[in-house]
Amino acid sequence: MIRKYLFFVQNDKIAVLYTHGREISFLSKDGDIFYDIKEDFWTWWKDNIDFMDEEARDFVFVWNNKNEVIFNSPYFCEQRINSAWDKDTLMRILSYFRDKNLLNHAIKVQSDDGKSIGDIHSNEIYLTNMKFETPVQVGEETRQQPKIIIGLESPMQQRLREELEREEAQRYSYR
């Protein structure tokens, strides 16, 4: 399984999004979608999602301000060539942020090759390690437009809940 995460850095705050099936969820912290980036961010993140360093990963970063905690970590990569994250999904995320007043203004997101999405007339420029033109081979579960939901549980909590639901369904299916 490939872990797919998008880290959206806005000043000294971060929003972490992840995919599971056709859904995109936020990894919230104390109920907040955006939270302060602190020195222990990566430790908190790994513990919260039960991440192992040797796992396959697809990490995309979008930022308006390089934060040392994020960009000096082994998880940051300068350029994400093949990614399941695409520009259409990123546009939907930006629209969601605007609709929920998580972004106060229109922004432009620009890759290192100068290609950009969002409001191309905006002076508020965010950068990304995504490549907007790269064709990606994706699995069947990601071919359809993903649904954005607010996840109030971590992936680890979700797996535990789903396991308990399966056990409960099995328990009642034998009666």
XYZ file of C-alpha atoms in Angstrom:
175
model
C 0.000 0.000 0.000
C 1.273 3.455 -0.897
C 0.708 6.169 1.698
C -0.605 9.275 -0.107
C -0.340 12.551 1.799
C -0.537 16.204 0.824
C 1.057 18.694 3.237
C -0.341 22.210 2.816
C 1.865 24.767 4.613
C 0.443 28.227 5.170
C 2.867 30.463 7.084
C 3.599 28.523 10.296
C 0.535 26.278 10.100
C -0.043 23.028 8.256
C -2.992 21.007 6.983
C -2.390 17.338 6.266
C -4.608 15.548 3.761
C -4.559 11.863 2.898
C -6.380 9.543 0.552
C -8.133 6.310 1.342
C -9.996 4.788 -1.548
C -11.872 7.576 -3.335
C -11.969 9.877 -0.335
C -9.643 12.634 0.768
C -9.595 13.379 4.470
C -7.886 15.840 6.735
C -5.734 14.640 9.583
C -7.028 16.919 12.285
C -5.319 17.830 15.521
C -7.549 18.709 18.449
C -10.385 19.202 15.921
C -8.447 21.721 13.808
C -7.637 21.283 10.114
C -4.758 23.800 10.209
C -2.464 23.632 13.225
C 0.852 25.100 14.335
C 4.029 23.466 13.054
C 6.070 22.556 16.095
C 9.450 20.825 16.450
C 7.770 17.497 17.206
C 5.481 17.618 14.139
C 6.945 14.563 12.366
C 6.975 12.492 15.555
C 3.338 13.418 16.216
C 2.404 12.661 12.590
C 4.152 9.257 12.521
C 2.614 8.239 15.837
C -0.858 9.403 14.802
C -0.956 7.515 11.515
C 1.173 4.533 12.526
C 3.717 5.240 9.760
C 6.836 3.152 9.162
C 9.798 4.755 7.354
C 10.175 1.818 4.956
C 6.587 2.142 3.647
C 6.022 3.310 0.072
C 4.878 6.913 0.028
C 3.551 9.611 -2.264
C 4.063 12.923 -0.456
C 3.160 16.211 -2.088
C 3.899 19.577 -0.500
C 2.269 22.966 -1.152
C 3.655 25.988 0.705
C 3.799 29.759 0.850
C 6.591 29.829 3.408
C 9.366 27.267 3.829
C 9.277 25.998 7.378
C 12.492 24.347 8.598
C 10.674 21.588 10.471
C 8.945 20.493 7.277
C 11.570 21.144 4.636
C 14.627 19.887 6.508
C 13.032 16.514 7.166
C 13.751 13.253 5.314
C 10.104 13.195 4.174
C 10.358 16.272 1.976
C 11.340 15.736 -1.640
C 12.148 18.619 -3.968
C 10.302 17.294 -6.988
C 7.432 14.814 -7.121
C 7.451 13.419 -10.658
C 4.953 10.545 -10.492
C 2.147 11.137 -8.069
C -1.428 10.030 -7.613
C -2.136 13.640 -6.610
C -3.037 15.676 -9.688
C -3.846 19.275 -10.521
C -7.614 18.653 -10.665
C -7.608 17.228 -7.147
C -5.463 20.116 -5.920
C -7.922 22.587 -7.510
C -10.794 20.867 -5.663
C -8.849 21.136 -2.396
C -8.189 24.858 -2.988
C -11.891 25.386 -3.734
C -12.798 23.522 -0.569
C -10.420 25.726 1.454
C -12.011 28.853 -0.049
C -15.580 27.602 0.495
C -14.836 26.856 4.155
C -12.979 30.180 4.624
C -9.713 28.372 5.323
C -8.083 30.592 2.698
C -8.998 34.255 2.895
C -8.065 35.021 -0.691
C -7.486 33.419 -4.061
C -4.051 31.914 -4.527
C -1.886 30.633 -7.337
C 0.055 27.371 -6.918
C 3.180 27.140 -9.038
C 5.467 24.184 -9.768
C 9.217 24.621 -10.162
C 8.885 24.597 -13.967
C 6.681 27.719 -13.818
C 3.348 26.049 -14.573
C 0.576 27.193 -12.265
C -3.020 26.497 -11.268
C -5.535 28.456 -9.246
C -6.077 32.179 -9.680
C -3.380 33.022 -12.233
C -3.816 36.748 -11.523
C -3.222 36.366 -7.792
C -0.127 37.897 -6.227
C -0.333 35.269 -3.464
C 1.931 32.520 -4.811
C 2.288 29.108 -3.211
C 4.882 26.637 -4.463
C 4.629 22.886 -4.844
C 6.814 19.894 -5.559
C 4.103 18.539 -7.903
C 4.492 18.382 -11.656
C 1.209 19.463 -13.231
C 1.856 17.917 -16.637
C 3.080 14.480 -15.572
C 0.797 11.669 -16.737
C 0.163 9.234 -13.910
C -0.967 5.629 -14.009
C -3.438 5.272 -11.200
C -5.414 2.406 -9.775
C -9.111 1.960 -10.381
C -9.971 3.455 -6.980
C -8.469 6.824 -7.923
C -9.872 7.175 -11.452
C -13.118 8.708 -10.212
C -13.272 12.195 -8.733
C -12.322 11.882 -5.046
C -14.714 13.061 -2.369
C -13.279 15.519 0.158
C -14.353 14.868 3.712
C -13.212 16.177 7.055
C -11.661 13.282 8.922
C -11.907 13.634 12.657
C -10.098 10.361 13.157
C -6.573 9.450 12.222
C -5.910 6.631 9.731
C -4.947 4.410 12.664
C -8.211 5.232 14.457
C -10.127 4.607 11.234
C -8.489 1.179 10.728
C -9.318 0.246 14.329
C -12.941 1.399 13.913
C -13.287 -0.522 10.624
C -11.804 -3.659 12.219
C -14.240 -3.408 15.125
C -17.141 -2.899 12.677
C -16.081 -6.018 10.722
C -15.861 -8.056 13.926
C -19.283 -6.832 15.005
C -20.780 -7.633 11.582
C -19.320 -11.156 11.748
C -20.646 -11.623 15.274
C -24.195 -10.776 14.177
C -24.047 -12.617 10.858
C -23.856 -16.002 12.617
C -27.082 -15.543 14.589
